[in-house]
Amino acid sequence: MDKNFKLKTADGSQFVLKISSSDADESYLDFQQAILTHLEKNSPNLETPKMLVSIKGAKTSEYTTEKGQTLYIRLLTWISGRVWSSMNPITDDLRCQLGHGCGQITHALKGFDHPHAHRYFEWDLAQGLWTREYLHLFTPSQKEVIAT
């Protein structure tokens, strides 16, 4: 799990500092970077965080703590905005903007592939058939809504 920090410089620039522990899956970090690179290349008008490289040109830097633990450090540009869950009221216009943004990202990710892009998530609606074994926990009227 990453630890994320918002950095603000004296000139007002803002960044996200991402620190991953030594047990982080490096191929998953590569997946995250590959998505951002793909979005930047295939949809330059879409506002996405940009990965900054170290003075050595690396997207990820390693830091060894005093205890010998290796940390993976990444720096991205900050995108100002509000978290969806903090929006109040959530208007039809906001829903439309969210849907439009999701559509842009989906379109921009067309053709993107990476081994980590093929993972199982219970909350993924396309992979939701596992829920059928729990239908017995609901009343008949609830089942009617859930099963459709």
XYZ file of C-alpha atoms in Angstrom:
148
model
C 0.000 0.000 0.000
C 1.319 3.405 -0.967
C 1.646 6.274 1.429
C 0.698 9.444 -0.416
C 1.669 12.972 0.535
C 0.702 16.281 -0.999
C 3.754 18.493 -1.438
C 3.566 22.240 -1.971
C 6.644 24.192 -3.021
C 7.452 27.808 -2.195
C 6.441 28.847 -5.728
C 2.989 27.242 -5.297
C 3.626 24.103 -7.355
C 1.914 20.997 -5.996
C 2.840 17.331 -6.269
C 1.911 13.885 -4.984
C 4.776 12.002 -3.352
C 4.069 8.265 -3.416
C 6.106 6.019 -1.130
C 5.785 2.257 -1.476
C 7.294 -0.196 0.988
C 9.830 -2.866 0.125
C 7.115 -5.513 -0.110
C 5.407 -3.597 -2.921
C 4.976 -5.555 -6.124
C 7.288 -3.781 -8.557
C 5.298 -5.062 -11.527
C 2.176 -3.431 -10.030
C 4.060 -0.137 -9.716
C 5.019 -0.573 -13.369
C 1.322 -1.142 -14.163
C 0.370 2.160 -12.519
C 3.054 3.997 -14.452
C 2.130 2.271 -17.718
C -1.491 3.425 -17.357
C -0.443 7.046 -16.856
C 1.990 6.877 -19.772
C -0.667 5.357 -22.014
C -3.240 8.004 -21.050
C -0.775 10.831 -21.612
C 0.236 9.479 -25.010
C -3.242 8.571 -26.268
C -5.320 11.374 -24.796
C -3.159 14.480 -24.356
C -6.235 16.654 -23.693
C -7.268 14.506 -20.731
C -5.951 15.928 -17.470
C -3.991 13.159 -15.767
C -1.138 13.178 -13.269
C 2.244 13.299 -14.961
C 5.104 11.210 -13.657
C 8.225 13.166 -12.933
C 11.606 11.552 -13.369
C 14.584 11.724 -11.050
C 17.799 13.521 -11.983
C 18.945 10.090 -13.205
C 15.891 9.839 -15.473
C 14.106 7.152 -13.424
C 10.343 7.136 -12.827
C 10.873 5.286 -9.560
C 13.685 5.939 -7.115
C 14.795 3.637 -4.348
C 15.622 4.773 -0.844
C 17.081 2.546 1.860
C 16.080 3.385 5.418
C 18.374 3.168 8.434
C 16.809 -0.241 9.140
C 17.749 -1.475 5.664
C 14.213 -1.347 4.246
C 13.980 -0.336 0.591
C 11.296 2.207 -0.250
C 10.112 3.018 -3.757
C 9.570 6.721 -4.327
C 7.548 8.316 -7.136
C 6.563 11.925 -7.741
C 3.537 12.985 -9.770
C 1.974 16.291 -10.632
C -1.035 17.329 -8.573
C -4.460 17.817 -10.094
C -6.664 20.173 -8.118
C -10.258 19.234 -7.544
C -12.693 17.831 -5.048
C -13.259 14.235 -4.034
C -16.583 12.950 -5.368
C -17.732 11.839 -1.889
C -17.321 15.414 -0.618
C -19.584 16.888 -3.303
C -22.879 18.224 -2.025
C -25.262 18.429 -3.675
C -24.536 15.868 -6.369
C -26.429 17.319 -9.298
C -27.355 15.792 -12.632
C -24.724 18.047 -14.221
C -22.033 16.623 -11.927
C -23.149 13.083 -12.723
C -22.962 13.932 -16.413
C -19.445 15.348 -15.991
C -18.374 12.212 -14.102
C -19.811 9.955 -16.785
C -18.158 11.998 -19.523
C -14.784 11.823 -17.740
C -15.113 8.061 -17.227
C -15.970 7.680 -20.901
C -12.900 9.679 -21.922
C -10.644 7.527 -19.742
C -12.241 4.302 -21.018
C -11.770 5.443 -24.623
C -8.163 6.498 -23.964
C -7.385 3.101 -22.398
C -8.564 1.263 -25.499
C -5.746 -0.994 -26.587
C -3.933 -0.782 -23.253
C -2.756 -4.110 -21.886
C -0.655 -5.205 -18.952
C -0.615 -8.413 -16.887
C -2.057 -6.527 -13.892
C -4.961 -5.305 -16.007
C -6.411 -8.826 -15.760
C -7.196 -9.164 -12.070
C -10.223 -10.425 -10.189
C -12.174 -7.932 -8.075
C -15.372 -8.974 -6.336
C -16.746 -5.449 -6.713
C -16.302 -5.503 -10.507
C -19.849 -5.743 -11.903
C -18.564 -7.729 -14.887
C -17.306 -10.363 -12.408
C -20.333 -10.307 -10.118
C -21.672 -13.823 -10.653
C -20.170 -14.876 -7.309
C -23.057 -13.063 -5.620
C -25.577 -15.698 -6.779
C -24.560 -18.062 -3.990
C -25.729 -15.456 -1.461
C -29.191 -14.840 -2.882
C -30.707 -17.098 -0.207
C -29.910 -14.384 2.357
C -32.529 -12.036 0.893
C -36.315 -11.873 1.005
C -38.221 -12.782 -2.187
C -38.847 -9.108 -3.044
C -35.173 -8.249 -2.465
C -34.111 -11.214 -4.607
C -36.294 -9.958 -7.434
C -34.422 -6.637 -7.457
C -30.977 -8.174 -6.978
C -31.315 -10.997 -9.500
C -32.287 -8.748 -12.422
